[in-house]
Amino acid sequence: MNTPFTEAAGLPVNAAQPVVTFTPVTLTVPGRPAPLEIKVSAPVGGEGLPVILLSHGHGASNFLASFHGYGPLANFWAAHGFVVLQPTHLDFPGLGLRDDVTAGGPLFWRSRVEDMRFVLDHLDDIETIVPGLAGRLDRTRIAAVGHSLGGHTVGMLCGMAVTDPLDGTVLDLRDDRIAAGVIMAGPGTGDGLARTAAERFPALTTTSFTTMTTQALVVVGNEDHNPMFSDRQDWRADAYHRSPGRNKTLLTLQGAGHMLGGVSGYDAGETTDENPERVAAVRALIWAYLRSALNPGDPAWADAAAALAAQPAAAGRIQTRNDVVN
């Protein structure tokens, strides 16, 4: 007999409401080899809604690495008060561009950040296109969330530096419109990257978190270790350990692999650690973190952290650093 799971894994969240989804919002980007398509999910009611930009990963699946994926997260956050914007990056397999090195493949690491910034630049257009959305977004409360390569994208929006391997330019593509970031199972520093991955993805060899100053939650699984990427067990926690520590938080999920229980899609075949209860905890904890990060004084994060610590078999462990320097 299957054991039922709770929507929020026993963690406190507000009441859910119906969600309206509009897809695709299509924006023409000068010089981009394909139009930028976005999925928008929003609660049916409410004004002054905070915004989450959700960046997908670089997985091997046909559709999850696009706005078609991450339903367990996007639907939950929209039902609990956020407007979720999901751009489809150029590494989406359906576009057939991953092998085009001249266009930025296979990772399109730089254009991913440009996608997110373009979305922010065109929030007025998105509000106009999506029925019932006009005037409901709070542009002072915007967060960026990303999984895997999407975590790398969010890191750059939060100030993480990458040196372009083609010309040696150190890129700072931070965006001050992002008030908080969430990096889920993102790549670590370049000095910890395995040789095979370094040869295939040279841009990842230059990653540095020393300038990532935006407040951020870093989410990792304690079993997310792939020697093809790094020999270090804690490599994917580098965004926490190696960034300026003011307002940095680490959530380590017990028993979780790279997919954190299945965040990329419902019953996704690529998930090796499928656990609906873990996904429920992840999305509730991120919801609580962003509620408090975007609304100083909101007790959601403190309440969620206390509830997590009180659980007999807690899904994860929370650590916080408030030092100014490494």
PDB file of C-alpha atoms in Angstrom, residues 21 59-60 132 146 195 200 251 276 310 314:
ATOM      1  CA  THR A  21      -1.195  29.114 -16.273  1.00  0.00           C
ATOM      2  CA  GLY A  59      19.045  17.457 -18.099  1.00  0.00           C
ATOM      3  CA  ALA A  60      18.929  14.836 -20.815  1.00  0.00           C
ATOM      4  CA  GLY A 132      -5.701  39.121 -15.737  1.00  0.00           C
ATOM      5  CA  GLY A 146      17.428  27.524 -10.447  1.00  0.00           C
ATOM      6  CA  ARG A 195      39.115  16.832 -15.691  1.00  0.00           C
ATOM      7  CA  ARG A 200      33.670  19.295 -21.936  1.00  0.00           C
ATOM      8  CA  LEU A 251      19.756  23.443   3.317  1.00  0.00           C
ATOM      9  CA  PRO A 276       7.400  12.966  -3.193  1.00  0.00           C
ATOM     10  CA  ALA A 310      11.054  19.399  15.471  1.00  0.00           C
ATOM     11  CA  ALA A 314      13.854  15.676   9.605  1.00  0.00           C
TER      12      ALA A 314
END
